[in-house]
mmCIF file of C-alpha atoms in Angstrom:
data_model
loop_
_atom_site.group_PDB
_atom_site.id
_atom_site.type_symbol
_atom_site.label_atom_id
_atom_site.label_comp_id
_atom_site.label_asym_id
_atom_site.label_seq_id
_atom_site.Cartn_x
_atom_site.Cartn_y
_atom_site.Cartn_z
ATOM 1 C CA MET K 1 -16.702 19.656 -2.886
ATOM 2 C CA ASN K 2 -14.955 18.743 -5.754
ATOM 3 C CA SER K 3 -16.949 16.472 -8.988
ATOM 4 C CA MET K 4 -17.802 12.664 -8.107
ATOM 5 C CA ASN K 5 -16.501 9.945 -10.856
ATOM 6 C CA PRO K 6 -19.122 7.421 -12.256
ATOM 7 C CA LYS K 7 -16.443 4.534 -10.694
ATOM 8 C CA VAL K 8 -16.662 5.192 -7.092
ATOM 9 C CA ASP K 9 -20.218 4.868 -7.163
ATOM 10 C CA GLY K 10 -20.383 1.450 -8.586
ATOM 11 C CA TYR K 11 -17.034 0.292 -6.372
ATOM 12 C CA ILE K 12 -19.277 1.676 -3.561
ATOM 13 C CA ARG K 13 -22.479 0.247 -4.431
ATOM 14 C CA LYS K 14 -20.644 -3.537 -4.884
ATOM 15 C CA ASN K 15 -19.668 -2.438 -0.820
ATOM 16 C CA LYS K 16 -22.599 -2.705 0.938
ATOM 17 C CA ARG K 17 -20.787 -4.230 4.317
ATOM 18 C CA TRP K 18 -20.059 -0.411 4.346
ATOM 19 C CA LEU K 19 -21.641 1.670 2.483
ATOM 20 C CA ALA K 20 -22.824 4.460 5.205
ATOM 21 C CA GLU K 21 -18.763 4.800 5.550
ATOM 22 C CA LEU K 22 -17.717 4.686 1.983
ATOM 23 C CA GLU K 23 -20.398 7.692 1.450
ATOM 24 C CA LYS K 24 -18.768 9.751 3.875
ATOM 25 C CA LEU K 25 -15.458 9.332 3.476
ATOM 26 C CA ARG K 26 -15.655 9.828 -0.156
ATOM 27 C CA THR K 27 -17.646 13.577 0.952
ATOM 28 C CA ILE K 28 -15.118 14.532 3.620
ATOM 29 C CA VAL K 29 -11.846 13.682 1.137
ATOM 30 C CA LEU K 30 -14.169 15.277 -1.805
ATOM 31 C CA ASP K 31 -14.660 18.602 0.328
ATOM 32 C CA CYS K 32 -10.745 18.785 0.471
ATOM 33 C CA GLY K 33 -10.448 19.659 -3.008
ATOM 34 C CA LEU K 34 -8.814 16.072 -4.434
ATOM 35 C CA THR K 35 -9.881 14.866 -7.827
ATOM 36 C CA GLU K 36 -11.838 11.344 -8.080
ATOM 37 C CA ASP K 37 -10.433 8.355 -9.791
ATOM 38 C CA VAL K 38 -10.707 4.438 -9.361
ATOM 39 C CA LYS K 39 -7.033 3.054 -8.811
ATOM 40 C CA TRP K 40 -5.539 0.100 -7.543
ATOM 41 C CA LYS K 41 -10.330 -1.156 -7.708
ATOM 42 C CA SER K 42 -10.717 1.418 -4.747
ATOM 43 C CA PRO K 43 -11.774 5.828 -4.823
ATOM 44 C CA CYS K 44 -7.876 6.951 -5.422
ATOM 45 C CA TYR K 45 -7.332 10.842 -4.431
ATOM 46 C CA MET K 46 -5.493 12.912 -5.973
ATOM 47 C CA PHE K 47 -3.139 16.761 -6.713
ATOM 48 C CA GLU K 48 -2.346 17.752 -9.560
ATOM 49 C CA ASP K 49 -1.616 13.318 -10.866
ATOM 50 C CA SER K 50 -0.186 12.692 -7.501
ATOM 51 C CA ASN K 51 -1.364 10.031 -5.208
ATOM 52 C CA ILE K 52 -2.695 11.419 -1.443
ATOM 53 C CA VAL K 53 -5.280 9.034 -0.365
ATOM 54 C CA LEU K 54 -6.974 5.939 -0.587
ATOM 55 C CA ILE K 55 -10.634 5.006 0.658
ATOM 56 C CA HIS K 56 -10.249 0.424 0.799
ATOM 57 C CA VAL K 57 -12.428 -2.068 2.122
ATOM 58 C CA PHE K 58 -11.585 -4.869 4.150
ATOM 59 C CA LYS K 59 -13.774 -8.205 5.716
ATOM 60 C CA GLU K 60 -13.326 -6.101 9.175
ATOM 61 C CA TYR K 61 -12.673 -1.681 8.610
ATOM 62 C CA CYS K 62 -12.825 0.584 6.283
ATOM 63 C CA ALA K 63 -9.749 2.534 6.030
ATOM 64 C CA LEU K 64 -8.735 5.190 4.553
ATOM 65 C CA LEU K 65 -5.114 4.672 3.121
ATOM 66 C CA PHE K 66 -2.289 7.895 3.078
ATOM 67 C CA PHE K 67 0.598 7.225 0.230
ATOM 68 C CA LYS K 68 3.152 8.935 2.261
ATOM 69 C CA GLY K 69 1.561 9.051 6.136
ATOM 70 C CA ALA K 70 4.583 8.239 7.020
ATOM 71 C CA LEU K 71 5.603 12.138 6.468
ATOM 72 C CA LEU K 72 2.036 12.425 8.655
ATOM 73 C CA ASN K 73 2.498 14.307 12.008
ATOM 74 C CA ASP K 74 -0.220 11.411 14.393
ATOM 75 C CA PRO K 75 -0.321 13.724 17.463
ATOM 76 C CA ILE K 76 -3.241 11.535 18.365
ATOM 77 C CA GLY K 77 -1.597 8.375 17.287
ATOM 78 C CA ILE K 78 -4.288 6.984 14.243
ATOM 79 C CA LEU K 79 -2.843 5.887 11.848
ATOM 80 C CA ILE K 80 -1.337 2.491 11.344
ATOM 81 C CA GLN K 81 1.330 0.646 9.616
ATOM 82 C CA GLN K 82 -0.289 -1.830 7.601
ATOM 83 C CA THR K 83 2.095 -4.795 7.417
ATOM 84 C CA LYS K 84 5.958 -4.679 9.448
ATOM 85 C CA ASN K 85 7.314 -3.729 5.875
ATOM 86 C CA THR K 86 4.455 -1.221 4.108
ATOM 87 C CA GLN K 87 7.239 1.197 4.716
ATOM 88 C CA ALA K 88 5.870 4.514 3.120
ATOM 89 C CA ALA K 89 1.810 4.234 3.945
ATOM 90 C CA ARG K 90 -0.184 4.789 7.229
ATOM 91 C CA GLN K 91 -3.902 3.810 7.814
ATOM 92 C CA ILE K 92 -6.718 4.920 9.372
ATOM 93 C CA ARG K 93 -9.461 2.538 9.970
ATOM 94 C CA PHE K 94 -13.041 2.249 10.733
ATOM 95 C CA THR K 95 -16.000 0.514 11.944
ATOM 96 C CA HIS K 96 -18.671 2.033 12.346
ATOM 97 C CA VAL K 97 -19.961 5.209 10.749
ATOM 98 C CA ASP K 98 -20.343 6.759 13.953
ATOM 99 C CA GLU K 99 -16.505 7.416 14.658
ATOM 100 C CA ILE K 100 -15.828 8.820 11.515
ATOM 101 C CA ASP K 101 -18.637 11.630 11.945
ATOM 102 C CA GLU K 102 -16.339 12.466 15.470
ATOM 103 C CA MET K 103 -13.579 12.617 13.275
ATOM 104 C CA GLU K 104 -13.928 14.871 10.671
ATOM 105 C CA PRO K 105 -11.805 17.706 11.194
ATOM 106 C CA ILE K 106 -9.076 15.935 12.419
ATOM 107 C CA LEU K 107 -9.644 14.182 9.151
ATOM 108 C CA LYS K 108 -9.167 16.802 7.303
ATOM 109 C CA ALA K 109 -6.800 18.247 9.530
ATOM 110 C CA TYR K 110 -4.954 15.280 7.982
ATOM 111 C CA ILE K 111 -5.483 15.325 4.093
ATOM 112 C CA GLN K 112 -4.931 18.734 3.735
ATOM 113 C CA GLU K 113 -1.199 17.696 6.110
ATOM 114 C CA ALA K 114 -1.225 15.260 2.672
ATOM 115 C CA ILE K 115 -1.679 17.212 0.271
ATOM 116 C CA GLU K 116 1.288 19.955 1.578
ATOM 117 C CA VAL K 117 3.321 17.312 2.063
ATOM 118 C CA GLU K 118 3.336 17.036 -1.538
ATOM 119 C CA ILE K 119 3.111 20.120 -2.752
ATOM 120 C CA ALA K 120 7.103 20.151 -0.593
ATOM 121 C CA GLY K 121 7.788 17.902 -3.329
ATOM 122 C CA LEU K 122 9.394 15.740 0.195
ATOM 123 C CA GLU K 123 9.311 12.200 -0.250
ATOM 124 C CA VAL K 124 9.652 8.690 1.801
ATOM 125 C CA ASN K 125 13.542 7.012 3.158
ATOM 126 C CA PHE K 126 12.994 3.544 1.535
ATOM 127 C CA LYS K 127 15.098 0.699 2.937
ATOM 128 C CA GLU K 128 17.921 0.125 0.281
ATOM 129 C CA THR K 129 17.306 -3.889 -1.243
ATOM 130 C CA SER K 130 20.083 -4.785 0.466
ATOM 131 C CA ASP K 131 19.299 -3.748 4.165
ATOM 132 C CA PHE K 132 16.746 -6.801 3.790
ATOM 133 C CA ASP K 133 17.366 -10.557 4.795
ATOM 134 C CA MET K 134 18.755 -12.765 2.188
ATOM 135 C CA PRO K 135 17.923 -15.575 3.143
ATOM 136 C CA GLU K 136 21.076 -18.056 2.243
ATOM 137 C CA GLU K 137 19.275 -20.696 0.313
ATOM 138 C CA PHE K 138 18.837 -17.874 -2.450
ATOM 139 C CA GLN K 139 22.365 -16.552 -1.337
ATOM 140 C CA LYS K 140 23.731 -19.882 -2.544
ATOM 141 C CA LYS K 141 21.161 -20.503 -5.712
ATOM 142 C CA LEU K 142 23.392 -16.674 -6.415
ATOM 143 C CA ASP K 143 26.691 -18.040 -5.830
ATOM 144 C CA GLU K 144 26.296 -21.134 -7.681
ATOM 145 C CA ASN K 145 24.731 -19.512 -11.151
ATOM 146 C CA PRO K 146 26.139 -15.562 -11.463
ATOM 147 C CA ALA K 147 23.876 -15.523 -14.609
ATOM 148 C CA LEU K 148 21.051 -16.143 -11.654
ATOM 149 C CA LYS K 149 23.237 -13.274 -10.346
ATOM 150 C CA THR K 150 22.623 -10.994 -13.021
ATOM 151 C CA ALA K 151 18.579 -11.832 -13.538
ATOM 152 C CA PHE K 152 18.173 -10.985 -9.995
ATOM 153 C CA GLU K 153 20.177 -7.363 -10.052
ATOM 154 C CA ALA K 154 18.450 -6.687 -13.110
ATOM 155 C CA LEU K 155 15.132 -6.499 -11.733
ATOM 156 C CA THR K 156 13.868 -3.304 -9.986
ATOM 157 C CA PRO K 157 14.987 -2.743 -6.424
ATOM 158 C CA GLY K 158 10.009 -3.210 -5.906
ATOM 159 C CA ARG K 159 10.993 -6.781 -7.324
ATOM 160 C CA GLN K 160 14.014 -7.766 -5.786
ATOM 161 C CA ARG K 161 12.074 -6.726 -2.917
ATOM 162 C CA GLY K 162 9.226 -8.985 -2.896
ATOM 163 C CA TYR K 163 11.301 -12.665 -3.744
ATOM 164 C CA LEU K 164 13.866 -11.148 -0.672
ATOM 165 C CA LEU K 165 10.464 -10.541 1.206
ATOM 166 C CA TYR K 166 8.378 -13.678 -0.279
ATOM 167 C CA PHE K 167 11.508 -15.937 0.079
ATOM 168 C CA SER K 168 11.844 -14.832 3.887
ATOM 169 C CA ALA K 169 8.543 -14.566 5.293
ATOM 170 C CA ALA K 170 8.752 -18.860 4.279
ATOM 171 C CA LYS K 171 9.920 -20.874 8.048
ATOM 172 C CA GLN K 172 12.146 -23.991 6.932
ATOM 173 C CA SER K 173 14.718 -24.266 4.812
ATOM 174 C CA LYS K 174 12.712 -26.345 2.439
ATOM 175 C CA THR K 175 9.877 -24.221 1.942
ATOM 176 C CA ARG K 176 12.572 -21.284 1.656
ATOM 177 C CA ALA K 177 14.022 -23.651 -1.006
ATOM 178 C CA SER K 178 10.934 -24.903 -2.784
ATOM 179 C CA ARG K 179 10.171 -20.893 -2.967
ATOM 180 C CA VAL K 180 13.624 -20.041 -4.420
ATOM 181 C CA GLU K 181 13.437 -22.686 -6.786
ATOM 182 C CA LYS K 182 9.711 -22.114 -9.008
ATOM 183 C CA CYS K 183 10.593 -18.428 -8.723
ATOM 184 C CA ILE K 184 14.467 -18.930 -10.655
ATOM 185 C CA PRO K 185 12.309 -18.478 -14.017
ATOM 186 C CA GLN K 186 10.360 -16.230 -13.358
ATOM 187 C CA ILE K 187 13.772 -13.601 -12.624
ATOM 188 C CA PHE K 188 15.475 -14.626 -15.777
ATOM 189 C CA ASP K 189 12.042 -13.650 -17.504
ATOM 190 C CA GLY K 190 12.807 -10.459 -15.259
ATOM 191 C CA LYS K 191 9.103 -10.362 -13.881
ATOM 192 C CA GLY K 192 8.225 -9.505 -10.525
ATOM 193 C CA LEU K 193 6.846 -12.441 -7.804
ATOM 194 C CA ASN K 194 2.877 -10.773 -9.193
ATOM 195 C CA ASP K 195 3.622 -10.361 -12.429
#
């Protein structure tokens, strides 16, 4: 088993509700030879500096999140796409330590496959920004203001997608227009939605 990072000890102690589950998941992942660290405030496990899997907790469950889970074979159908817009990552969710105990050989096989995906250099084919819906309220602003269009196009693809998803999530045109207006200064500043 690889060495334990003290920062992860703190994370596990802080999440008392999932203490047994987190300790078991940690042991399984470390048995697979991965390096342990904390990233995005969660235990993250890497193979040669490439992120492979993350352990995280939610109110109703804890989970293993495979960064390139979309590329894994899933013969028993346990990988979950968190949201319809999640492209690469997939989760395996748990509500009790007994589930983890029963699945240990399966989890190790999935982790090993995730390592092999990384070794092979496989990459997830992400949708292009142009594949996402462009809300008409935002398109109108881009058409009216060439400088805004230039600023938006200068953003990273991830930041562009973040805005498009945020604008599109509003059900009413009035709300979409309001969101667009509020975000224009951030777009001009070259910032993403959550920067």
